Coordinates of C-alpha atoms in Angstrom, one line a residue:
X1 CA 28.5 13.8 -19.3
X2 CA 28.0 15.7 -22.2
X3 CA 31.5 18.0 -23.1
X4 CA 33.6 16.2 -20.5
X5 CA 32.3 18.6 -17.9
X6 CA 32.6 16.1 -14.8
X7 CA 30.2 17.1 -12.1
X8 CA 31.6 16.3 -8.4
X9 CA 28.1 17.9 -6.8
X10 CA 24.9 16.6 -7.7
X11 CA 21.4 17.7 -6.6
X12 CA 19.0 14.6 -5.9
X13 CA 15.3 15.8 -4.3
X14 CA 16.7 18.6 -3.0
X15 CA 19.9 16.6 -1.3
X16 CA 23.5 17.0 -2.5
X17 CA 25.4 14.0 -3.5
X18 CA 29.0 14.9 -3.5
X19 CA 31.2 12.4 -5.5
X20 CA 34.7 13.7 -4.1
X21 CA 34.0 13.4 -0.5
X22 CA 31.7 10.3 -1.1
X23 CA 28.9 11.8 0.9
X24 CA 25.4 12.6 1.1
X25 CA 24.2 15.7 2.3
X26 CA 20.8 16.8 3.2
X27 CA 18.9 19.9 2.7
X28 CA 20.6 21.4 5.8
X29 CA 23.9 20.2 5.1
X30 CA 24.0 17.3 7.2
X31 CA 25.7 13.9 6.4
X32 CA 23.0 11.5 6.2
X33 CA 24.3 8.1 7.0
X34 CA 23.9 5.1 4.7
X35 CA 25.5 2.0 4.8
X36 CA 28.7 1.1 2.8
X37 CA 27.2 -1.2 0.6
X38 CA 24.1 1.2 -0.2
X39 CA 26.0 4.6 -0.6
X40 CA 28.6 2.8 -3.1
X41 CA 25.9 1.6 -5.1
X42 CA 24.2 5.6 -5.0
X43 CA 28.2 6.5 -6.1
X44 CA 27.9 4.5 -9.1
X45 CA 24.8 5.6 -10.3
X46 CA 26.0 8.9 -9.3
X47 CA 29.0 8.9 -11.6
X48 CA 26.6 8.3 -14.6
X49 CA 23.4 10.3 -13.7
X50 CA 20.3 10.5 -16.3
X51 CA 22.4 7.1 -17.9
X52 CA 21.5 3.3 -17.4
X53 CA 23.7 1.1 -15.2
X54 CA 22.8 -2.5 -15.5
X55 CA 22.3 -4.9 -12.4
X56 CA 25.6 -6.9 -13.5
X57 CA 27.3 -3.4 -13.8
X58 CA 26.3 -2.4 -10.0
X59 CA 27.1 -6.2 -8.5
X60 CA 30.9 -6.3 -10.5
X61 CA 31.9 -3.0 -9.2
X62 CA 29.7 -2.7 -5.5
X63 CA 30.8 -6.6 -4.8
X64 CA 34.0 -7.3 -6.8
X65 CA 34.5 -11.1 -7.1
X66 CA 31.8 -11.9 -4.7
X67 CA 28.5 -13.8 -6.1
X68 CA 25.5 -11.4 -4.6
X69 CA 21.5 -11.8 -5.0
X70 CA 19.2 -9.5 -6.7
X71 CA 17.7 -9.0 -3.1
X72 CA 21.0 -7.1 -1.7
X73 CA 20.6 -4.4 -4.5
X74 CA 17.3 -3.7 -3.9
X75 CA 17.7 -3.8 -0.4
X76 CA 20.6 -1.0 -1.1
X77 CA 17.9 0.5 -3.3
X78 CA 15.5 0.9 -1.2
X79 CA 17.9 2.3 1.7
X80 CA 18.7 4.9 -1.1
X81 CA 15.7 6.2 -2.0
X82 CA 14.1 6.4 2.3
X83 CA 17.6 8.5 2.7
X84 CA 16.2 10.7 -0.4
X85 CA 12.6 10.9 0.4
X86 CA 12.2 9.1 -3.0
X87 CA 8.7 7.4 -2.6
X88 CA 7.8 8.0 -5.8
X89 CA 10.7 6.4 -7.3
X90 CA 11.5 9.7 -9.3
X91 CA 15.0 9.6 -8.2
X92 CA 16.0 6.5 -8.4
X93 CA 14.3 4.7 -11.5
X94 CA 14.2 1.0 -12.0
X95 CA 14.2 0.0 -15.4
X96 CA 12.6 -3.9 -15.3
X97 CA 15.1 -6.8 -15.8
X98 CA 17.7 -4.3 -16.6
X99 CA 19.3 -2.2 -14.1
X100 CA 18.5 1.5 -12.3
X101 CA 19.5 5.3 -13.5
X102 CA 19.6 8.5 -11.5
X103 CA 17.7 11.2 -12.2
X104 CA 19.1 14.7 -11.2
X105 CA 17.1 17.9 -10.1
X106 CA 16.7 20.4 -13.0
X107 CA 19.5 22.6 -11.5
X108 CA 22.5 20.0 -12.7
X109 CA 21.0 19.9 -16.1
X110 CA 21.5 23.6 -16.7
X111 CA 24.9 25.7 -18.4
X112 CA 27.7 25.3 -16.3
X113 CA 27.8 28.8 -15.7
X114 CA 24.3 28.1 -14.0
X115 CA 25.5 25.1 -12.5
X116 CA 28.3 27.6 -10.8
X117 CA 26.5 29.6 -9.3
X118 CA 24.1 26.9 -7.9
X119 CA 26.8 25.4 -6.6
X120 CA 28.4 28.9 -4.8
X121 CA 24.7 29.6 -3.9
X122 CA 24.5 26.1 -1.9
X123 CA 27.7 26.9 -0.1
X124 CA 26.4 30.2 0.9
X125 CA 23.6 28.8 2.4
X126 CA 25.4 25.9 4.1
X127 CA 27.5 29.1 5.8
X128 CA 24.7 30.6 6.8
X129 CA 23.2 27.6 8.1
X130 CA 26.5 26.9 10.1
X131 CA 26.6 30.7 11.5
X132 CA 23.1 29.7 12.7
X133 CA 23.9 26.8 14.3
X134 CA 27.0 28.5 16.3
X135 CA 24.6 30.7 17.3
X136 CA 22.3 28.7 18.4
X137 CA 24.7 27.0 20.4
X138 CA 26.0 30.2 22.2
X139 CA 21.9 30.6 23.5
X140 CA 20.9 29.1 26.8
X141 CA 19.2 25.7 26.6
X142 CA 21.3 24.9 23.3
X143 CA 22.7 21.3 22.8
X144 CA 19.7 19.6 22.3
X145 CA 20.7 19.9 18.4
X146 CA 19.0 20.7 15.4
X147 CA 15.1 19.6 15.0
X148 CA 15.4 16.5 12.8
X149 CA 14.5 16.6 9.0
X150 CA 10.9 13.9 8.3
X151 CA 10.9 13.5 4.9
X152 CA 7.0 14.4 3.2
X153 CA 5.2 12.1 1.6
X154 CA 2.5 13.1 -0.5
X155 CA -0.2 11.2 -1.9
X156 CA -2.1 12.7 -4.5
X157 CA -5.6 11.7 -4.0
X158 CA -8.3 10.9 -1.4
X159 CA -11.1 9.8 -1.8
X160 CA -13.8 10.7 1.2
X161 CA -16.9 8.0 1.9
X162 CA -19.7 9.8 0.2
X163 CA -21.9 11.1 2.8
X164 CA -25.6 8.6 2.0
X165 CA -29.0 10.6 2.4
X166 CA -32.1 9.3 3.1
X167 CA -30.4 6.0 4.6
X168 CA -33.7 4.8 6.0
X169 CA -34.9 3.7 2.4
X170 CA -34.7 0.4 0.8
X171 CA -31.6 -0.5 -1.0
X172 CA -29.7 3.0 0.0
X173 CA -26.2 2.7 -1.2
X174 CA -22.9 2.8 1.0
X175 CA -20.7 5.5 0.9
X176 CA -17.6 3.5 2.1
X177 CA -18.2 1.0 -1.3
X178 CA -19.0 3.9 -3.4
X179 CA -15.3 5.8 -2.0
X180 CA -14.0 2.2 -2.7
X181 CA -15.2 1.9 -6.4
X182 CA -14.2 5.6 -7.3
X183 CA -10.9 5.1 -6.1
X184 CA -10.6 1.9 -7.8
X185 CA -10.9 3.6 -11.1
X186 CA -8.5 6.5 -10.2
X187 CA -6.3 4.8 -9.8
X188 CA -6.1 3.0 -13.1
X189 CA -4.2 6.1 -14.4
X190 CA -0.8 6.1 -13.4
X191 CA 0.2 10.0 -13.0
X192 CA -2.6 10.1 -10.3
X193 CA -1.2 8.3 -6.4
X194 CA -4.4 7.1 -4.6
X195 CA -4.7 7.0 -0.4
X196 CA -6.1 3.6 0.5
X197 CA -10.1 3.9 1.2
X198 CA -9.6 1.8 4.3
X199 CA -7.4 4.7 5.1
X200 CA -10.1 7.0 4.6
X201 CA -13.1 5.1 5.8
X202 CA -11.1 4.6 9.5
X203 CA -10.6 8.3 9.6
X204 CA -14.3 9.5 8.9
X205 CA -15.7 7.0 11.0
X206 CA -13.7 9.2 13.9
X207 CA -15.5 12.4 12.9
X208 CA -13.0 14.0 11.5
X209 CA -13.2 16.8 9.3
X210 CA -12.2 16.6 5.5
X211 CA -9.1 19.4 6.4
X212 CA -8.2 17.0 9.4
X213 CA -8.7 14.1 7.1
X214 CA -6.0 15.6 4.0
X215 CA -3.5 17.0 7.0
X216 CA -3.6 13.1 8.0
X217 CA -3.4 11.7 4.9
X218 CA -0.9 14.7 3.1
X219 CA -3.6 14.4 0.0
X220 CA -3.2 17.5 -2.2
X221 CA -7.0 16.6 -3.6
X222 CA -10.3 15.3 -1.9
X223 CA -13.0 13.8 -3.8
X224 CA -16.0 14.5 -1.7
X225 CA -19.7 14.3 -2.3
X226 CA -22.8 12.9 -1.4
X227 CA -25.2 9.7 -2.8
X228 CA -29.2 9.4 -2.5
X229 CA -31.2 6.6 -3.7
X230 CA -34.5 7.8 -5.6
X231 CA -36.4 5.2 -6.7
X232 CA -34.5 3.6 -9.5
X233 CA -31.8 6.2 -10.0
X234 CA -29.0 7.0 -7.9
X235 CA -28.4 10.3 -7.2
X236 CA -24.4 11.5 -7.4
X237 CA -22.9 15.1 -5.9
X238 CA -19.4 14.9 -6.1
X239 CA -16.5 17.4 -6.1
X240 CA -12.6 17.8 -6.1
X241 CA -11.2 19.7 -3.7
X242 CA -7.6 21.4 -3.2
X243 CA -6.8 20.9 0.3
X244 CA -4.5 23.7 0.0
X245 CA -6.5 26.4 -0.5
X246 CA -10.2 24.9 0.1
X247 CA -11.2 25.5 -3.7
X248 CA -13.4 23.3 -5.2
X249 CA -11.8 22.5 -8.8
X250 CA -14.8 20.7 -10.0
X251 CA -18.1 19.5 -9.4
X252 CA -21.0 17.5 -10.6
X253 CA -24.4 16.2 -10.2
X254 CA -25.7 12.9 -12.0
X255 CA -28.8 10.7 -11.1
X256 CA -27.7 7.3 -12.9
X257 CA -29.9 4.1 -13.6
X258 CA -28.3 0.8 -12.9
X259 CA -28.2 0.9 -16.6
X260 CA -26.4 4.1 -16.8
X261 CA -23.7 3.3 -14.3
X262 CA -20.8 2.5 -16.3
X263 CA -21.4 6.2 -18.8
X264 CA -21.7 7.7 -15.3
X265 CA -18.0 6.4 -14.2
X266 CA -16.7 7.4 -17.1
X267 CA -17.4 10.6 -17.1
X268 CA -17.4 11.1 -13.3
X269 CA -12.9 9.6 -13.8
X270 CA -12.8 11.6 -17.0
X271 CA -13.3 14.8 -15.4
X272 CA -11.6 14.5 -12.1
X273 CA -8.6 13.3 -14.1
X274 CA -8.3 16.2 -16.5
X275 CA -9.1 18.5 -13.3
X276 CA -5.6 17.3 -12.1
X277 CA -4.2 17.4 -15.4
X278 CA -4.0 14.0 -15.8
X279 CA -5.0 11.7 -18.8
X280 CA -8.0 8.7 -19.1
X281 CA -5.7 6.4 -22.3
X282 CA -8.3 4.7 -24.6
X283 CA -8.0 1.0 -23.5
X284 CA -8.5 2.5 -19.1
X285 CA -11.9 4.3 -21.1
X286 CA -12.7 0.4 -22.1
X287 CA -12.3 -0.8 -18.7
X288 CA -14.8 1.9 -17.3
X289 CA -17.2 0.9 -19.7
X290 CA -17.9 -2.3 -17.7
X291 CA -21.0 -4.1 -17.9
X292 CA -23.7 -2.3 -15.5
X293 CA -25.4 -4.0 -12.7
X294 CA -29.0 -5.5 -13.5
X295 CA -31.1 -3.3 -10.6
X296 CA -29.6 -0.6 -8.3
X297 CA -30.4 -3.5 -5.7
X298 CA -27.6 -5.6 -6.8
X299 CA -25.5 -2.7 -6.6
X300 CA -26.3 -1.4 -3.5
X301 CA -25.6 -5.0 -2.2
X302 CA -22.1 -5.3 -3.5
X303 CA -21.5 -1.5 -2.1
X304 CA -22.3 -2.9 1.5
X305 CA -20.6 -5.7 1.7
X306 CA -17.1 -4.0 0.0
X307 CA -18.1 -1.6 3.7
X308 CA -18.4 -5.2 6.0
X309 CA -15.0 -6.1 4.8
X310 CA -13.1 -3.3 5.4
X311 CA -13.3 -3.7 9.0
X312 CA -13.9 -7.5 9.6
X313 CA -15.2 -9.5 12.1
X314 CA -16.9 -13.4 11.9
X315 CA -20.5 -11.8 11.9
X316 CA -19.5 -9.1 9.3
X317 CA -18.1 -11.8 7.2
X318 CA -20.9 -13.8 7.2
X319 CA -23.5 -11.3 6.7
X320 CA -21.3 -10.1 3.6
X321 CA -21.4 -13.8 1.9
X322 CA -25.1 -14.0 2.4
X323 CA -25.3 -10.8 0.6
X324 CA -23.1 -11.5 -2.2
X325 CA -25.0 -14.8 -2.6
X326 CA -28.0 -13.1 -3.2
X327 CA -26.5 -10.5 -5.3
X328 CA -25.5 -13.4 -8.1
X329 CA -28.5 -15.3 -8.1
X330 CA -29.8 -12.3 -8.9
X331 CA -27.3 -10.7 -11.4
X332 CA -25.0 -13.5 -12.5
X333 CA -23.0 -11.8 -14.5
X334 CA -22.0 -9.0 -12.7
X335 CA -18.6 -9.2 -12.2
X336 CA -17.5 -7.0 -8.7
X337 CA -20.2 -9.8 -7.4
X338 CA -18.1 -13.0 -8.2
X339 CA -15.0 -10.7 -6.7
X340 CA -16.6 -10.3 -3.4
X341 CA -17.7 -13.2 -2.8
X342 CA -14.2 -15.2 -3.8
X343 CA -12.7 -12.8 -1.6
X344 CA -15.1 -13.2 1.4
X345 CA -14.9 -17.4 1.4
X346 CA -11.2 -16.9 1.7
X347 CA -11.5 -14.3 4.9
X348 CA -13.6 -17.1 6.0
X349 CA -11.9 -20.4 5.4
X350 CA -8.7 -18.7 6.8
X351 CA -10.0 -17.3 10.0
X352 CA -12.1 -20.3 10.5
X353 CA -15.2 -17.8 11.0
X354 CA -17.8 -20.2 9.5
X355 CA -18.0 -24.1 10.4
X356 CA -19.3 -24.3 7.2
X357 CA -16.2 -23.3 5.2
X358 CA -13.2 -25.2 5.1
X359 CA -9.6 -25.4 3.2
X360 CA -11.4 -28.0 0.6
X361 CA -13.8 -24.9 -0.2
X362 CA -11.0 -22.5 -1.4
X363 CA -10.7 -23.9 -5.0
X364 CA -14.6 -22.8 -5.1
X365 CA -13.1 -19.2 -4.0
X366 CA -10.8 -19.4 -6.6
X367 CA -13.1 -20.3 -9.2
X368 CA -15.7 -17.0 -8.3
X369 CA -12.9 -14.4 -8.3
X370 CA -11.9 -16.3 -11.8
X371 CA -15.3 -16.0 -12.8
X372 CA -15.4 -12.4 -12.5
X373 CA -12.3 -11.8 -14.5
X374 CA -13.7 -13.7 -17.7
X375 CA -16.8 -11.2 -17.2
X376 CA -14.7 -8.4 -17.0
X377 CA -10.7 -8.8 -17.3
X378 CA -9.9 -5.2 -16.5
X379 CA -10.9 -4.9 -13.2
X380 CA -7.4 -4.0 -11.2
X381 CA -9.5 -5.2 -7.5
X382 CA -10.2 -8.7 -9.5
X383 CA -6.8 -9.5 -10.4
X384 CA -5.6 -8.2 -6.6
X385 CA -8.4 -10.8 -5.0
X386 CA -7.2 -13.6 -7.0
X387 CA -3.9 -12.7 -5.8
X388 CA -5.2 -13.2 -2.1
X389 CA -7.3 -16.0 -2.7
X390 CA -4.4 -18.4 -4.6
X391 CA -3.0 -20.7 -1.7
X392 CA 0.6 -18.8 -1.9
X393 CA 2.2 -21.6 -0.2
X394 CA 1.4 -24.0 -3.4
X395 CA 1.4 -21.9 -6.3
X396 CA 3.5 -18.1 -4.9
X397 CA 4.2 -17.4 -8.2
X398 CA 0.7 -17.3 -9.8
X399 CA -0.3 -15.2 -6.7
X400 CA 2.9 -12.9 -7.8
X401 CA 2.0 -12.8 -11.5
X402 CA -1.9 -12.0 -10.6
X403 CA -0.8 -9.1 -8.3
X404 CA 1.6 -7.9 -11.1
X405 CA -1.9 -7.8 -13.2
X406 CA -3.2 -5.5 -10.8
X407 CA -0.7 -3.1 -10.5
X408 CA -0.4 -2.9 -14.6
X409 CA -4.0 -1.8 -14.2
X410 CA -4.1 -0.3 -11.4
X411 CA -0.7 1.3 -10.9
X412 CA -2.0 4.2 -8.5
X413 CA -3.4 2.1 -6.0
X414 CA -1.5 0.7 -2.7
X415 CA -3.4 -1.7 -1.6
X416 CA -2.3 -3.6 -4.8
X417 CA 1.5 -3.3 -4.2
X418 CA 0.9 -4.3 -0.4
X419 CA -0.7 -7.6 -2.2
X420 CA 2.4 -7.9 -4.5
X421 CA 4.3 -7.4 -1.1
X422 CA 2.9 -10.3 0.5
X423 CA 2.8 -12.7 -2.5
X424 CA 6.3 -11.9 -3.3
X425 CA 7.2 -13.0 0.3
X426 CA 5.2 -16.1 0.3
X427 CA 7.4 -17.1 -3.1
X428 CA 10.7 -16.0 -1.1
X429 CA 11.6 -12.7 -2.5
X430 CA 11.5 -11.2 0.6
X431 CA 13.8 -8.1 -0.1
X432 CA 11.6 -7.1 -3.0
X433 CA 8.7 -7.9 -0.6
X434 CA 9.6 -5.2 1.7
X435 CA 10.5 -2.4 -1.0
X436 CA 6.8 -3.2 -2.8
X437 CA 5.4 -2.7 0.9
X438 CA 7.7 0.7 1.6
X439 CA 6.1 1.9 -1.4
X440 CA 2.7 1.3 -0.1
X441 CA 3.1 3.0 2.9
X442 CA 4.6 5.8 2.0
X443 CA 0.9 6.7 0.5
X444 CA -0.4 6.4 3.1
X445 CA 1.2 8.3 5.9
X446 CA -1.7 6.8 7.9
X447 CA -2.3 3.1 6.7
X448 CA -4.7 0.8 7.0
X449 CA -5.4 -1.6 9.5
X450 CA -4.6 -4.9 7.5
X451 CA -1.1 -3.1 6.5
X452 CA -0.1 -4.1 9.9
X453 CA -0.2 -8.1 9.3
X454 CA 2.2 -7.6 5.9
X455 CA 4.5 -5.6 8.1
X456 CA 4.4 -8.2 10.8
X457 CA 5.3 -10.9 8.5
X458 CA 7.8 -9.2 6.4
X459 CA 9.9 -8.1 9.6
X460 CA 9.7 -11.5 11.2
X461 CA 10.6 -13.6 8.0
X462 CA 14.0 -11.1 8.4
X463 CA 14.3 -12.2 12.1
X464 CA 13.7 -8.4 13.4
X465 CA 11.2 -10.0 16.0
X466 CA 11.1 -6.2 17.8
X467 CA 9.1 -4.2 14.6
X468 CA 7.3 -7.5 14.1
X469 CA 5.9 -7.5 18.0
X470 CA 5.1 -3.9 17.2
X471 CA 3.2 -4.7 13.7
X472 CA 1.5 -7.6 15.3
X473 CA 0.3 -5.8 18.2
X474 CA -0.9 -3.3 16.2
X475 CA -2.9 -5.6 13.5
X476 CA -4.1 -7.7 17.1
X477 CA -5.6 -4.1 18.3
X478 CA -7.4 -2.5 15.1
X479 CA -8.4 -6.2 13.1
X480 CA -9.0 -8.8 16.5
X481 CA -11.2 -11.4 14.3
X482 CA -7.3 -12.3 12.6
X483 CA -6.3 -15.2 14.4
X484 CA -2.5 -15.0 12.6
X485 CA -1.9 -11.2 14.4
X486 CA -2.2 -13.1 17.9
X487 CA -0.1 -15.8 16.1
X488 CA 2.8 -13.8 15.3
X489 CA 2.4 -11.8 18.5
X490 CA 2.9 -14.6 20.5
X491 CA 6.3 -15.8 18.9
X492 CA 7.7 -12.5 18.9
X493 CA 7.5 -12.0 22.1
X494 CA 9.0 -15.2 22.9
X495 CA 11.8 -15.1 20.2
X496 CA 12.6 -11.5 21.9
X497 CA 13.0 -13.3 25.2
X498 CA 9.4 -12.3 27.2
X499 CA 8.4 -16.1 26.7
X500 CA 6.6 -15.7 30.4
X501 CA 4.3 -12.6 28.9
X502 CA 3.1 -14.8 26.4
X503 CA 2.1 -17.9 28.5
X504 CA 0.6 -15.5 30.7
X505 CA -1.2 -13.7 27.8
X506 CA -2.0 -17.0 26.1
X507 CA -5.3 -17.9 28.3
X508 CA -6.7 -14.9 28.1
X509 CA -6.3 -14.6 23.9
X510 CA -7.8 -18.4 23.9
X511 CA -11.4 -17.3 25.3
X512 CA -11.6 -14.6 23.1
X513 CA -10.6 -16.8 19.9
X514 CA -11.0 -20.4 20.4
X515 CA -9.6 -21.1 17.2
X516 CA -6.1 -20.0 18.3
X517 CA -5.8 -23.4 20.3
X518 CA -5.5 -25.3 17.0
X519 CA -4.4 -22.7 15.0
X520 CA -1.8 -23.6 12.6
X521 CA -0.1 -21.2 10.0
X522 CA 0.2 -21.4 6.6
X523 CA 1.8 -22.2 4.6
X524 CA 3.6 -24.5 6.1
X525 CA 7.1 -25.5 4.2
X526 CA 8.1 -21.4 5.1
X527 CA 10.7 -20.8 8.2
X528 CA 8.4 -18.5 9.4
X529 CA 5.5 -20.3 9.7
X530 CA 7.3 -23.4 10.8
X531 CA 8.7 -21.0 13.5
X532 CA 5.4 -19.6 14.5
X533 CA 3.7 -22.9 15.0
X534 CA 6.6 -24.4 17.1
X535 CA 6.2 -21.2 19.4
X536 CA 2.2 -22.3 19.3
X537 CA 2.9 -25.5 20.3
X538 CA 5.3 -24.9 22.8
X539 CA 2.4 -22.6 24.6
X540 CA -0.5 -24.9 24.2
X541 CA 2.2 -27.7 25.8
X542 CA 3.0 -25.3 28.6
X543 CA -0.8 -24.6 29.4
X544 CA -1.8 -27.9 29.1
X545 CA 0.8 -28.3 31.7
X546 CA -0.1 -26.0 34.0
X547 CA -3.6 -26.7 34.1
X548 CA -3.0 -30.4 34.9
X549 CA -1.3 -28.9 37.9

């Protein structure tokens, strides 16, 4: 530290990190408990705060003489920055291929004098706190202890499905694809943090009020607004909203051509951006310029199916294809087109939701969503699809390096680092897999449906069958046309010892999706799907068994 002055208290998000006692303390001065491994790491940084320490630095001095992974630093990482409410990654700052530093509240970077009486001020307060809590004890009905701390979570931005007028007329748009393509471009801008539109779209389809929606969600800011198809123009309301207060910060009204679609983004992310006081760069003002659709028809097409696979089922998924389909034979070279339709083959062939589709036609999938990024390279959701659409158990890394793509383009948006999460376990990196996917979720205090089937995977491929039961259940309830939910489901419970529930729950889950009898997971050459399809077979072996009886 600059002057020699040696700081044995520092202030991290509001907790105190002392460096004499080797202890963490939260806002209430109580020790929060880390694990050895994970607090000596936060020590280290500690001792150098605002300064880089290198990877090989943290492993020499955190694991003296012994030969440790990349994985069991982040995992101490990520430990670190839960226990410090550090979803942002404010605190704790990784600096790529290179190491971490430790970023201090403002208070430790003032005088010492200032610093002095911070310090005398926090150990007031930690009196006072401890006068309250003897006093609380002396009161009847004490013992119970002190409330416990939740640490908030705030995402920036949600966007609402725009409310669709007139929806009886030909072509209307969708408001769920419209929240979808607004948030999309949002969250190209890095200050702004984006809630998941499948997030949104579950909420209002519960009739929930915007207020109930950003209490849910923690948003500070609601886009809300309303679309109306007249003729060939579409006409726009939209407004930002402070949940806080109920104020609308801005405002505006457009009725766009097909033609005049991209100008209309533009301006529609330009405003709401500097509204928040954030910044559109030059080469994310390129990217909104996209080519424009050929009709409103084509548009509206591509808006409706983004809506059918949000919450999908074998019907939904079919009906979207057929629409996509159209949509390029009649705009070929409109790129969200080729996206959607790559991205609604691979829902297919891998649910086995259409006879017509099968394993040999994923190259095709491939080739659509590839198609789309020559016509438009910039698109954050293309680079994401081809992430999902590249068979991760052949190639992991080029479904890494295409999720990678996304996030550099669209750094706001979680759905793209659940993607990285689950291409980053498919390619082994499972620890680095499970801090992408933290990240995600902690924008969205009320995730998505299909978030349950990365947790599910990531906590089984770490053996911790009990939170993958939980995941899986969860994904089986709110998406039942994914076959690999029940999958996982199944082995869980057998691998945490309720092998009778799922024989007896195996019949049952059959009639409702055939395909589970020869359901087989992929890829293959992973433990965890090797795992999962020995638990399969063991069922099908057991029923077979009992029904020749």
């Amino acid at each position: 530290m600059a002057g020699g002055v040696r700081m044995t208290c520092l202030r991290l998000n509001g907790y105190t990190l002392n460096l004499d006692q080797a202890q963490l303390f939260d806002r209430h001065g109580q020790a929060v408990e880390l694990r050895p491994q994970a607090l000596a790491v936060l020590l280290e940084l500690g001792r150098r705060p605002g300064e880089l320490v290198t990877k090989l630095d943290l492993g020499a001095r955190v694991w003296p003489g012994v030969s440790v992974t990349d994985d069991s630093l982040v995992q101490c990482v990520v430990e670190i920055r839960r226990a410090l409410g550090d979803s942002r990654q404010q605190v704790v700052r990784t600096m790529p291929r290179r190491g971490y530093l430790l970023i201090v509240d403002a208070a430790d970077t003032a005088p010492r004098d200032v610093r002095r009486f911070y310090r005398l001020a926090a150990a007031l307060a930690m009196v006072a706190v401890a006068i309250m809590l003897v006093w609380q004890l002396l009161l009847p009905g004490a013992g119970s202890g002190p409330p416990k701390v939740h640490n908030r979570m705030v995402a920036d931005v949600a966007v609402l499905p725009l409310r669709v007028l007139n929806t009886s007329q030909e072509g209307s748009p969708d408001g769920n694809g419209l929240a979808y393509m607004i948030a999309s471009e949002l969250a190209r801008n890095p200050d702004l943090h984006i809630v998941s539109t499948l997030a949104t779209a579950e909420l209002s389809g519960k009739n929930l009020s915007p207020a109930q929606i950003a209490a849910m969600t923690r948003a500070r800011y609601l886009v809300d607004g309303s679309a109306e198809r007249r003729g060939d123009r579409l006409q726009l309301h939209v407004q930002l909203i402070d949940s806080g207060n109920n104020r609308i910060v801005w405002s505006g009204r457009f009725e766009p051509t097909a033609q005049d679609l991209p100008d209309v983004t533009e301006t529609l992310i330009s405003r709401i951006s500097a509204s928040l006081g954030a910044t559109v760069r030059e080469s994310d003002r390129a990217a909104l310029r996209s080519r424009a659709p050929a009709s409103l028809d084509v548009h509206a097409r591509v808006l409706r199916t983004l809506a059918l696979t949000m919450a999908p089922s074998s019907e939904s998924l079919r009906q979207a294809r057929q629409e996509l389909e159209l949509a390029v034979r009649l705009d070929p070279n409109y790129a969200p087109a080729w996206t959607g339709l790559g991205l609604v083959k691979k829902m297919l062939i891998f649910g086995h939701h259409d006879p017509g589709l099968s394993r040999q036609d994923l190259p095709q999938a491939i080739a659509d969503v590839r198609r789309a990024i020559a016509l438009d390279p910039l698109r954050a959701s293309s680079w994401r699809v081809l992430s999902l659409v590249t068979d991760a158990g052949q190639d992991p890394e080029s479904a890494v390096s295409a999720a990678e793509r996304a996030i550099e383009l669209g750094p706001g948006d979680p759905d793209n680092w659940v993607v990285l999460a689950g291409a980053l376990h498919y390619a082994g990196r499972t620890q680095a897999a499970i801090e992408a996917f933290e990240k995600a979720i902690s924008w969205n205090p009320v995730r998505p449906a299909h978030y349950a089937l990365y947790g599910a995977r990531l906590r089984y491929s770490v053996q911790d069958y009990e939170d993958a039961l939980r995941f899986a259940r969860e994904c089986m309830d709110r998406t039942p046309a994914i076959g690999v939910c029940k999958a996982v489901w199944l082995s869980s419970l057998i691998r945490t010892g309720h092998a009778a529930d799922a024989e007896a729950a195996w019949p049952a889950l059959v009639a409702a999706a055939p395909s589970l009898q020869t359901y087989r997971m992929t890829p293959r050459n992973t433990p965890m799907a090797l795992a999962v399809d020995e638990d399969l077979d063991r069922l099908r072996k057991s029923n077979t068994s009992a029904m020749a009886q």
